[in-house]
Coordinates of C-alpha atoms and ligand atoms in Angstrom, one line a residue:
X1 CA 38.3 115.1 97.3
X2 CA 40.8 117.2 96.2
X3 CA 44.6 116.8 95.7
X4 CA 45.6 119.0 98.9
X5 CA 43.1 117.3 101.3
X6 CA 43.9 113.6 100.5
X7 CA 47.5 114.5 100.8
X8 CA 46.9 116.5 104.2
X9 CA 44.5 113.3 105.1
X10 CA 47.4 110.5 104.1
X11 CA 50.2 112.7 106.0
X12 CA 48.0 112.7 108.9
X13 CA 48.2 109.2 109.0
X14 CA 51.8 108.8 108.3
X15 CA 52.6 111.4 110.9
X16 CA 51.2 108.7 113.5
X17 CA 53.8 106.3 112.7
X18 CA 51.3 103.9 112.0
X19 CA 53.2 102.5 108.6
X20 CA 56.5 102.1 110.0
X21 CA 56.5 98.9 112.3
X22 CA 57.5 95.8 110.0
X23 CA 54.1 94.3 111.0
X24 CA 52.0 96.8 108.9
X25 CA 54.1 96.5 106.2
X26 CA 53.9 93.0 105.8
X27 CA 50.4 93.1 106.5
X28 CA 50.3 95.8 103.8
X29 CA 52.3 93.3 101.7
X30 CA 49.9 90.0 102.5
X31 CA 46.9 91.8 101.6
X32 CA 48.3 93.1 97.6
X33 CA 49.1 89.2 97.3
X34 CA 45.8 88.7 98.2
X35 CA 44.3 90.8 95.8
X36 CA 46.5 89.6 93.1
X37 CA 45.4 86.4 93.4
X38 CA 41.3 86.8 94.3
X39 CA 41.2 89.6 91.6
X40 CA 43.2 88.3 88.9
X41 CA 40.4 87.9 86.3
X42 CA 39.1 91.2 87.0
X43 CA 42.3 92.7 86.5
X44 CA 43.7 90.7 83.2
X45 CA 40.0 91.2 82.0
X46 CA 40.8 94.9 82.4
X47 CA 44.1 94.6 80.9
X48 CA 42.5 92.8 77.4
X49 CA 39.6 95.5 77.3
X50 CA 41.9 98.2 77.3
X51 CA 45.0 96.5 75.2
X52 CA 43.6 93.7 73.7
X53 CA 46.1 91.9 75.7
X54 CA 45.6 88.5 76.3
X55 CA 45.1 86.8 79.9
X56 CA 47.9 84.8 79.5
X57 CA 50.1 88.0 78.6
X58 CA 48.2 89.9 81.3
X59 CA 48.9 87.5 83.7
X60 CA 52.5 86.9 82.5
X61 CA 53.9 90.8 81.8
X62 CA 51.9 92.4 84.6
X63 CA 50.1 90.2 87.6
X64 CA 53.0 88.1 87.7
X65 CA 55.4 90.8 87.7
X66 CA 54.2 92.2 90.9
X67 CA 53.8 89.4 92.6
X68 CA 57.3 88.5 92.2
X69 CA 58.2 92.2 93.3
X70 CA 55.9 91.3 96.5
X71 CA 57.6 87.9 96.9
X72 CA 60.9 89.4 96.7
X73 CA 60.0 91.9 99.4
X74 CA 57.8 89.9 101.9
X75 CA 61.5 87.5 101.6
X76 CA 63.9 90.1 101.8
X77 CA 62.1 93.0 104.1
X78 CA 63.9 92.5 107.9
X79 CA 67.4 92.5 106.3
X80 CA 66.5 95.8 104.2
X81 CA 65.2 97.2 107.9
X82 CA 68.2 96.1 109.8
X83 CA 70.3 99.1 110.8
X84 CA 74.0 99.3 108.6
X85 CA 76.7 100.0 111.2
X86 CA 79.5 102.0 110.1
X87 CA 83.1 102.1 111.4
X88 CA 84.1 105.1 113.4
X89 CA 87.8 106.9 112.8
X90 CA 89.7 106.6 116.1
X91 CA 90.2 110.1 116.7
X92 CA 86.2 110.4 117.4
X93 CA 86.0 106.8 119.6
X94 CA 84.5 105.6 121.9
X95 CA 81.2 105.9 119.8
X96 CA 79.2 104.2 117.4
X97 CA 77.8 105.2 114.3
X98 CA 75.0 103.5 111.9
X99 CA 72.4 104.2 108.8
X100 CA 68.6 103.3 109.0
X101 CA 66.3 103.4 106.5
X102 CA 63.4 105.4 107.1
X103 CA 60.1 105.9 105.0
X104 CA 59.9 109.1 103.2
X105 CA 56.1 110.3 103.8
X106 CA 53.3 110.5 101.4
X107 CA 54.5 109.2 97.7
X108 CA 52.5 110.1 94.5
X109 CA 52.9 107.4 91.6
X110 CA 51.9 108.3 88.2
X111 CA 51.6 105.5 85.1
X112 CA 51.2 105.0 81.8
X113 CA 49.0 103.1 79.7
X114 CA 51.1 100.4 78.1
X115 CA 51.2 98.5 81.2
X116 CA 48.6 100.0 82.8
X117 CA 48.7 98.0 85.8
X118 CA 52.2 96.7 86.7
X119 CA 53.5 100.2 86.0
X120 CA 51.5 101.5 89.0
X121 CA 51.5 98.6 91.2
X122 CA 55.2 97.6 91.0
X123 CA 56.5 101.0 92.3
X124 CA 54.0 100.9 94.8
X125 CA 55.3 97.4 96.0
X126 CA 58.5 99.4 97.1
X127 CA 56.6 102.1 98.6
X128 CA 54.9 99.9 101.1
X129 CA 57.6 97.8 101.8
X130 CA 59.7 101.0 102.8
X131 CA 56.9 102.5 105.0
X132 CA 55.4 104.9 102.9
X133 CA 51.6 106.3 102.2
X134 CA 51.2 106.7 98.8
X135 CA 48.7 108.0 96.1
X136 CA 48.6 106.0 92.5
X137 CA 47.3 107.8 89.3
X138 CA 46.8 105.5 86.7
X139 CA 46.6 106.2 82.8
X140 CA 43.2 107.8 81.7
X141 CA 44.2 105.7 78.7
X142 CA 43.5 102.6 80.1
X143 CA 40.5 103.0 81.9
X144 CA 39.6 99.6 82.2
X145 CA 42.4 99.5 84.3
X146 CA 42.0 102.4 86.2
X147 CA 38.7 101.8 87.3
X148 CA 39.3 98.3 88.5
X149 CA 42.4 99.5 90.1
X150 CA 40.0 102.3 92.0
X151 CA 37.6 100.0 92.9
X152 CA 39.9 97.0 93.9
X153 CA 43.1 98.2 95.7
X154 CA 40.9 100.2 98.6
X155 CA 39.2 96.4 99.4
X156 CA 42.8 95.2 100.0
X157 CA 45.0 98.0 101.2
X158 CA 44.9 100.2 104.1
X159 CA 42.7 103.1 102.6
X160 CA 44.1 105.4 105.5
X161 CA 47.4 105.0 103.9
X162 CA 46.9 104.2 99.9
X163 CA 44.5 106.1 97.3
X164 CA 44.1 105.3 93.7
X165 CA 43.3 108.6 92.3
X166 CA 41.5 108.1 88.2
X167 CA 41.7 111.0 86.0
X168 CA 43.9 112.6 83.2
X169 CA 46.0 115.8 82.6
X170 CA 43.9 117.9 84.5
X171 CA 43.5 115.5 87.7
X172 CA 47.6 114.9 87.5
X173 CA 48.6 118.6 87.2
X174 CA 46.7 119.4 90.2
X175 CA 48.1 116.0 91.6
X176 CA 52.1 117.1 90.9
X177 CA 51.0 121.0 92.5
X178 CA 51.3 119.5 96.0
X179 CA 54.0 118.9 98.5
X180 CA 54.7 115.3 98.0
X181 CA 57.9 113.6 99.7
X182 CA 58.6 111.8 96.4
X183 CA 57.3 111.6 93.1
X184 CA 57.9 108.1 90.7
X185 CA 56.5 108.9 87.4
X186 CA 56.7 106.7 84.3
X187 CA 55.9 107.4 80.8
X188 CA 57.5 109.8 78.0
X189 CA 59.9 112.5 78.3
X190 CA 57.6 115.3 77.3
X191 CA 55.6 114.8 80.6
X192 CA 58.8 114.1 82.5
X193 CA 59.9 117.7 82.0
X194 CA 56.5 118.7 83.2
X195 CA 56.6 116.1 86.5
X196 CA 60.0 117.6 87.3
X197 CA 59.4 121.3 86.9
X198 CA 56.8 120.8 89.3
X199 CA 58.4 119.0 91.8
X200 CA 61.3 121.4 91.6
X201 CA 58.9 123.8 92.8
X202 CA 58.9 121.7 96.5
X203 CA 62.4 120.3 95.9
X204 CA 60.4 117.0 95.8
X205 CA 62.7 114.4 94.7
X206 CA 61.7 112.3 91.5
X207 CA 62.2 108.8 90.0
X208 CA 61.6 109.2 86.2
X209 CA 60.7 105.8 84.5
X210 CA 61.1 107.2 80.7
X211 CA 61.8 105.6 77.2
X212 CA 63.6 106.2 74.4
X213 CA 65.0 104.0 71.3
X214 CA 66.4 100.6 72.7
X215 CA 68.5 98.8 70.3
X216 CA 69.4 95.0 69.4
X217 CA 72.5 94.2 67.7
X218 CA 72.2 90.8 66.4
X219 CA 75.9 88.9 65.5
X220 CA 76.4 85.2 65.6
X221 CA 74.7 82.9 67.2
X222 CA 71.5 80.4 66.3
X223 CA 69.3 82.9 64.1
X224 CA 66.1 81.0 64.8
X225 CA 66.6 81.3 68.4
X226 CA 67.7 84.7 68.0
X227 CA 65.1 85.8 66.3
X228 CA 62.2 84.4 68.2
X229 CA 63.7 86.0 71.4
X230 CA 64.1 89.3 69.5
X231 CA 60.1 88.9 68.4
X232 CA 58.8 88.2 71.9
X233 CA 60.2 90.9 73.7
X234 CA 59.4 93.2 70.6
X235 CA 55.6 92.1 69.7
X236 CA 54.4 91.4 73.2
X237 CA 51.7 94.0 73.7
X238 CA 52.0 95.1 70.3
X239 CA 55.3 96.5 70.8
X240 CA 54.1 99.0 73.1
X241 CA 56.5 98.2 76.0
X242 CA 59.2 101.0 77.1
X243 CA 62.1 98.1 76.8
X244 CA 61.0 96.6 73.5
X245 CA 64.0 96.6 70.8
X246 CA 63.2 99.4 68.7
X247 CA 65.5 99.0 66.2
X248 CA 68.2 96.0 65.0
X249 CA 71.5 96.6 63.8
X250 CA 72.7 93.6 62.0
X251 CA 75.9 93.1 59.4
X252 CA 74.9 93.1 55.9
X253 CA 75.5 89.2 55.0
X254 CA 73.1 88.5 58.2
X255 CA 70.2 91.2 57.1
X256 CA 68.1 89.5 54.9
X257 CA 68.1 85.7 56.6
X258 CA 67.6 87.5 60.0
X259 CA 64.3 89.3 58.0
X260 CA 63.1 86.0 57.1
X261 CA 63.6 84.3 60.6
X262 CA 61.8 87.3 62.1
X263 CA 58.9 87.2 59.8
X264 CA 58.9 83.2 60.7
X265 CA 58.8 83.6 64.3
X266 CA 55.8 85.9 63.9
X267 CA 53.8 83.0 62.2
X268 CA 54.8 81.1 64.7
X269 CA 53.4 83.0 67.5
X270 CA 50.3 84.6 65.8
X271 CA 49.8 82.6 62.9
X272 CA 49.7 83.7 58.9
X273 CA 47.1 86.2 59.9
X274 CA 47.8 88.2 63.4
X275 CA 44.2 90.0 63.3
X276 CA 42.7 86.7 64.0
X277 CA 45.0 85.7 67.1
X278 CA 43.6 86.0 70.3
X279 CA 47.3 87.1 71.7
X280 CA 48.5 89.8 69.5
X281 CA 47.3 93.1 71.1
X282 CA 45.8 96.4 69.6
X283 CA 47.2 99.8 69.8
X284 CA 46.1 102.0 72.6
X285 CA 44.3 105.3 71.0
X286 CA 43.5 106.1 66.9
X287 CA 46.3 109.1 67.7
X288 CA 49.0 106.2 68.3
X289 CA 47.7 104.5 65.3
X290 CA 47.9 107.3 63.0
X291 CA 51.1 107.6 64.0
X292 CA 52.6 104.5 63.1
X293 CA 51.1 104.0 60.4
X294 CA 52.7 107.4 58.8
X295 CA 56.2 105.9 60.1
X296 CA 55.4 102.8 57.4
X297 CA 56.7 104.4 54.4
X298 CA 60.1 105.2 56.1
X299 CA 61.6 102.0 54.9
X300 CA 60.8 99.1 53.1
X301 CA 58.3 96.1 54.5
X302 CA 60.0 93.3 54.2
X303 CA 57.0 91.4 56.3
X304 CA 53.5 92.4 57.9
X305 CA 52.5 96.1 57.1
X306 CA 48.6 95.5 57.1
X307 CA 46.3 97.7 59.4
X308 CA 42.6 98.0 60.2
X309 CA 42.2 101.4 61.6
X310 CA 38.6 100.5 62.8
X311 CA 40.0 97.8 65.0
X312 CA 43.8 99.9 65.7
X313 CA 45.1 96.7 64.1
X314 CA 48.6 96.9 63.0
X315 CA 50.6 93.6 61.9
X316 CA 54.2 92.8 63.4
X317 CA 56.3 94.4 60.2
X318 CA 59.8 94.2 59.8
X319 CA 61.6 97.2 57.5
X320 CA 64.8 97.1 55.8
X321 CA 66.2 100.2 53.8
X322 CA 65.5 102.7 56.5
X323 CA 67.2 106.0 56.5
X324 CA 68.7 106.9 59.9
X325 CA 67.8 110.3 59.5
X326 CA 63.9 109.4 58.6
X327 CA 61.1 109.6 61.7
X328 CA 61.5 106.2 61.9
X329 CA 64.6 106.1 63.4
X330 CA 64.1 109.5 65.1
X331 CA 61.2 108.9 67.6
X332 CA 60.8 106.0 70.0
X333 CA 58.7 103.5 67.5
X334 CA 56.5 102.6 70.7
X335 CA 54.9 100.1 68.3
X336 CA 54.9 96.9 65.8
X337 CA 57.6 98.1 63.6
X338 CA 61.0 96.8 63.6
X339 CA 63.4 98.1 61.2
X340 CA 66.7 96.6 60.6
X341 CA 69.7 98.6 59.7
X342 CA 73.2 97.3 58.7
X343 CA 76.3 97.9 60.6
X344 CA 79.6 96.3 59.3
X345 CA 80.8 94.8 62.8
X346 CA 80.0 95.5 66.6
X347 CA 82.2 98.5 66.8
X348 CA 80.0 100.0 64.2
X349 CA 77.2 99.0 66.3
X350 CA 78.6 100.3 69.4
X351 CA 79.3 104.1 67.5
X352 CA 76.0 104.0 66.1
X353 CA 74.2 103.6 69.9
X354 CA 76.8 105.7 71.0
X355 CA 75.6 108.6 68.8
X356 CA 72.3 109.0 70.0
X357 CA 70.8 109.7 73.6
X358 CA 71.4 107.0 76.5
X359 CA 68.5 104.1 75.7
X360 CA 66.7 102.6 78.2
X361 CA 67.5 99.0 77.4
X362 CA 70.4 97.8 75.1
X363 CA 70.5 94.3 73.4
X364 CA 72.9 92.0 72.2
X365 CA 72.5 89.0 70.4
X366 CA 75.7 86.7 69.7
X367 CA 77.3 83.8 71.1
X368 CA 80.9 85.1 71.5
X369 CA 82.2 85.9 75.0
X370 CA 84.2 88.9 73.8
X371 CA 81.2 90.5 72.0
X372 CA 79.7 90.3 75.3
X373 CA 82.7 91.9 77.3
X374 CA 83.2 94.7 74.4
X375 CA 79.3 95.4 74.8
X376 CA 79.1 95.5 78.3
X377 CA 82.2 97.6 78.7
X378 CA 81.2 100.6 75.9
X379 CA 77.4 100.5 75.5
X380 CA 75.8 103.1 77.7
X381 CA 71.9 102.0 78.8
X382 CA 69.6 101.8 81.6
X383 CA 70.0 98.2 81.2
X384 CA 71.7 95.3 78.8
X385 CA 70.5 92.2 78.1
X386 CA 72.3 89.4 76.4
X387 CA 70.3 87.0 74.2
X388 CA 67.1 88.1 75.1
X389 CA 64.9 90.9 75.0
X390 CA 62.5 92.5 77.3
X391 CA 62.2 89.4 80.0
X392 CA 65.2 91.1 81.9
X393 CA 62.4 93.4 83.5
X394 CA 61.3 89.8 85.3
X395 CA 64.2 89.6 87.8
X396 CA 63.5 91.4 91.0
X397 CA 67.0 91.6 91.9
X398 CA 68.1 93.6 88.6
X399 CA 67.7 97.6 89.4
X400 CA 65.3 98.4 86.4
X401 CA 65.7 102.5 85.6
X402 CA 67.3 104.7 82.9
X403 CA 70.3 106.6 82.4
X404 CA 70.3 110.2 80.7
X405 CA 67.3 111.2 78.8
X406 CA 65.8 107.5 79.3
X407 CA 65.2 108.2 83.1
X408 CA 66.7 108.9 86.6
X409 CA 66.6 106.6 89.5
X410 CA 65.6 103.0 89.4
X411 CA 63.4 100.3 91.4
X412 CA 62.4 96.8 91.5
X413 CA 63.7 94.5 94.4
X414 CA 66.0 96.4 96.9
X415 CA 66.4 99.4 94.6
X416 CA 62.5 99.7 95.3
X417 CA 62.6 99.9 99.0
X418 CA 65.9 102.3 98.8
X419 CA 64.1 104.5 96.3
X420 CA 61.5 104.8 98.8
X421 CA 63.3 105.3 101.8
X422 CA 65.6 107.9 103.5
X423 CA 68.9 106.3 104.2
X424 CA 69.4 108.6 108.0
X425 CA 72.7 108.6 109.6
X426 CA 73.2 108.2 113.1
X427 CA 76.4 109.2 115.0
X428 CA 76.3 108.2 118.7
X429 CA 78.8 109.0 121.6
X430 CA 78.8 108.5 125.5
X431 CA 79.1 111.7 127.7
X432 CA 81.7 109.6 130.0
X433 CA 85.3 110.3 128.9
X434 CA 85.2 113.8 127.3
X435 CA 87.7 112.5 124.3
X436 CA 86.5 115.4 122.1
X437 CA 88.4 118.3 124.1
X438 CA 91.5 118.4 121.9
X439 CA 89.3 119.5 119.3
X440 CA 87.8 122.6 121.6
X441 CA 89.4 125.8 121.1
X442 CA 91.4 127.5 122.2
X443 CA 93.8 126.0 119.9
X444 CA 97.5 126.2 121.3
X445 CA 100.6 125.2 119.6
X446 CA 100.2 122.4 121.7
X447 CA 96.8 120.7 120.5
X448 CA 98.1 122.3 117.5
X449 CA 100.6 119.5 117.1
X450 CA 98.9 117.0 118.8
X451 CA 96.1 117.3 116.3
X452 CA 98.2 117.2 113.3
X453 CA 99.9 113.6 114.8
X454 CA 96.4 112.1 115.6
X455 CA 94.5 113.0 112.3
Ligands
LIG501 P1 50.6 108.4 79.4 O1 50.0 109.1 78.2 O2 49.7 107.5 79.5 O3 51.2 109.4 80.5 C1 51.4 108.6 81.4 C2 50.9 110.0 82.6 O4 51.6 111.0 82.6 C3 49.5 109.4 82.5 O5 49.2 108.9 84.0 C4 48.7 110.9 82.5 O6 47.9 111.3 82.6 C5 49.8 111.8 82.8 N1 50.0 112.9 81.7 C6 50.0 113.1 80.8 N2 50.0 114.4 80.5 C7 50.3 115.2 81.4 C8 50.6 116.4 81.7 N3 50.7 117.5 80.5 N4 51.0 117.1 83.0 C9 50.9 115.9 84.2 N5 50.5 114.4 83.8 C10 50.1 113.9 82.9 O7 51.8 108.1 79.0 P2 53.3 108.2 77.9 O8 53.6 109.4 78.2 O9 52.5 108.1 76.3 O10 53.8 106.7 77.5 C11 54.8 106.2 76.8 C12 56.0 106.7 77.0 O11 56.6 105.9 78.3 C13 57.0 105.8 76.4 O12 57.8 107.1 76.1 C14 57.6 104.7 77.4 O13 59.0 104.3 76.7 C15 57.6 105.6 78.3 N6 57.7 104.3 79.5 C16 58.6 103.9 80.2 C17 58.2 103.0 81.2 C18 59.6 102.3 82.0 O14 59.8 101.9 83.1 N7 61.0 103.5 81.9 C19 57.5 102.3 81.2 C20 56.6 102.0 80.1 C21 56.5 103.4 79.4

């Protein structure tokens, strides 16, 4: 079916009003939960096939995140759907004013390959909770997951309202040419611009979940714990995570011990040869593998660095003595290389971050409350996290999204519901007592005087 027909079919269904009642929404969210529990093996198996992601990691970082979003939405849906009363200025009374959340219509969700399941299904939770019909287009670079979703989603969710479309650039381009009611895109900056241009043709609003170089500033604190939490957030999914710490800024006196503690954390997680570990992933494509290997000479490798193209295996690698002007520090790494750069103090670290495009996430590792205050007040990023990395995404109450080149709009929890709703305003005034007469022309000097007094 072509994109225009698909959209027209879903719009026809949406226009019947079938998706609006809370019962339909709840029914979809509950069926969605069943999909995740009954087909978990199939889904995590597909993730393993696409990204060498261990089934436990697939469960933790994809299935469980979507499940938490579903639980949260089911718990709060009634209150999110409640109209919100607004106070009416004296001169307009008697009257009532309120806002009500209405679904947008038929929305398009395009996802990337790195969390190929979570990043199409988590937005879909918000789209359905808000009462929309939706088309999701998973990444063609994660074909097993894309195929699994295309097979499983229609078995659980209302086919009149939800479709999965598989394909690459051509299919995506065809979808983007249609007049959707919202486009939700997750991926890189380059394609983000293509999406926004296509959406502009129809004045379709967009959410762009993009990436960038997310810094981690490491100062005072338990070095081993900090290193473990950094290594965990960085090297899961072979560091192909949009909010993974991209580089570390630390003081010269801490840099050698931190590099050693990071290498130790990697050994703890994946053993002395991570290639043998079932818990360490692989790079998605040969092109990405080649791109990453080319970045290796941009610093001095202090641990890791081994790689094997046939398997697209690249060892977790810590680098020092990195030139801030090198490619490693110019492009989003999106792979298991972690450069450590030196700065004299927190102030210098904040200036380093501020001199670059706003990242999707920024991390502070420090036990000092003053450092935390300074960091949260001065660092501009999509989100901040303190003494952890990457796991902040699992808190449904925290909006997730970028700022500047790392994206626009946000989702998770209530923000997902808001993203996929129009907050419609309603003003209502009874006809008894026409208190508005004062505002009707003709205006004479008496009316003018009275109005001045009243307003
Ligand atoms: P990708 O190559 O899988 O592309 C994303 C989607 O865009 C795919 O569905 C693809 O089919 C489509 N696409 C690709 N080229 C297109 C074109 N010319 N026209 C229309 N559609 C096209 O993913 P990617 O861009 O390599 O993803 C990696 C990037 O995504 C990184 O920058 C990462 O930081 C970012 N990312 C952001 C988040 C977030 O939540 N903010 C999450 C994951 C990844």
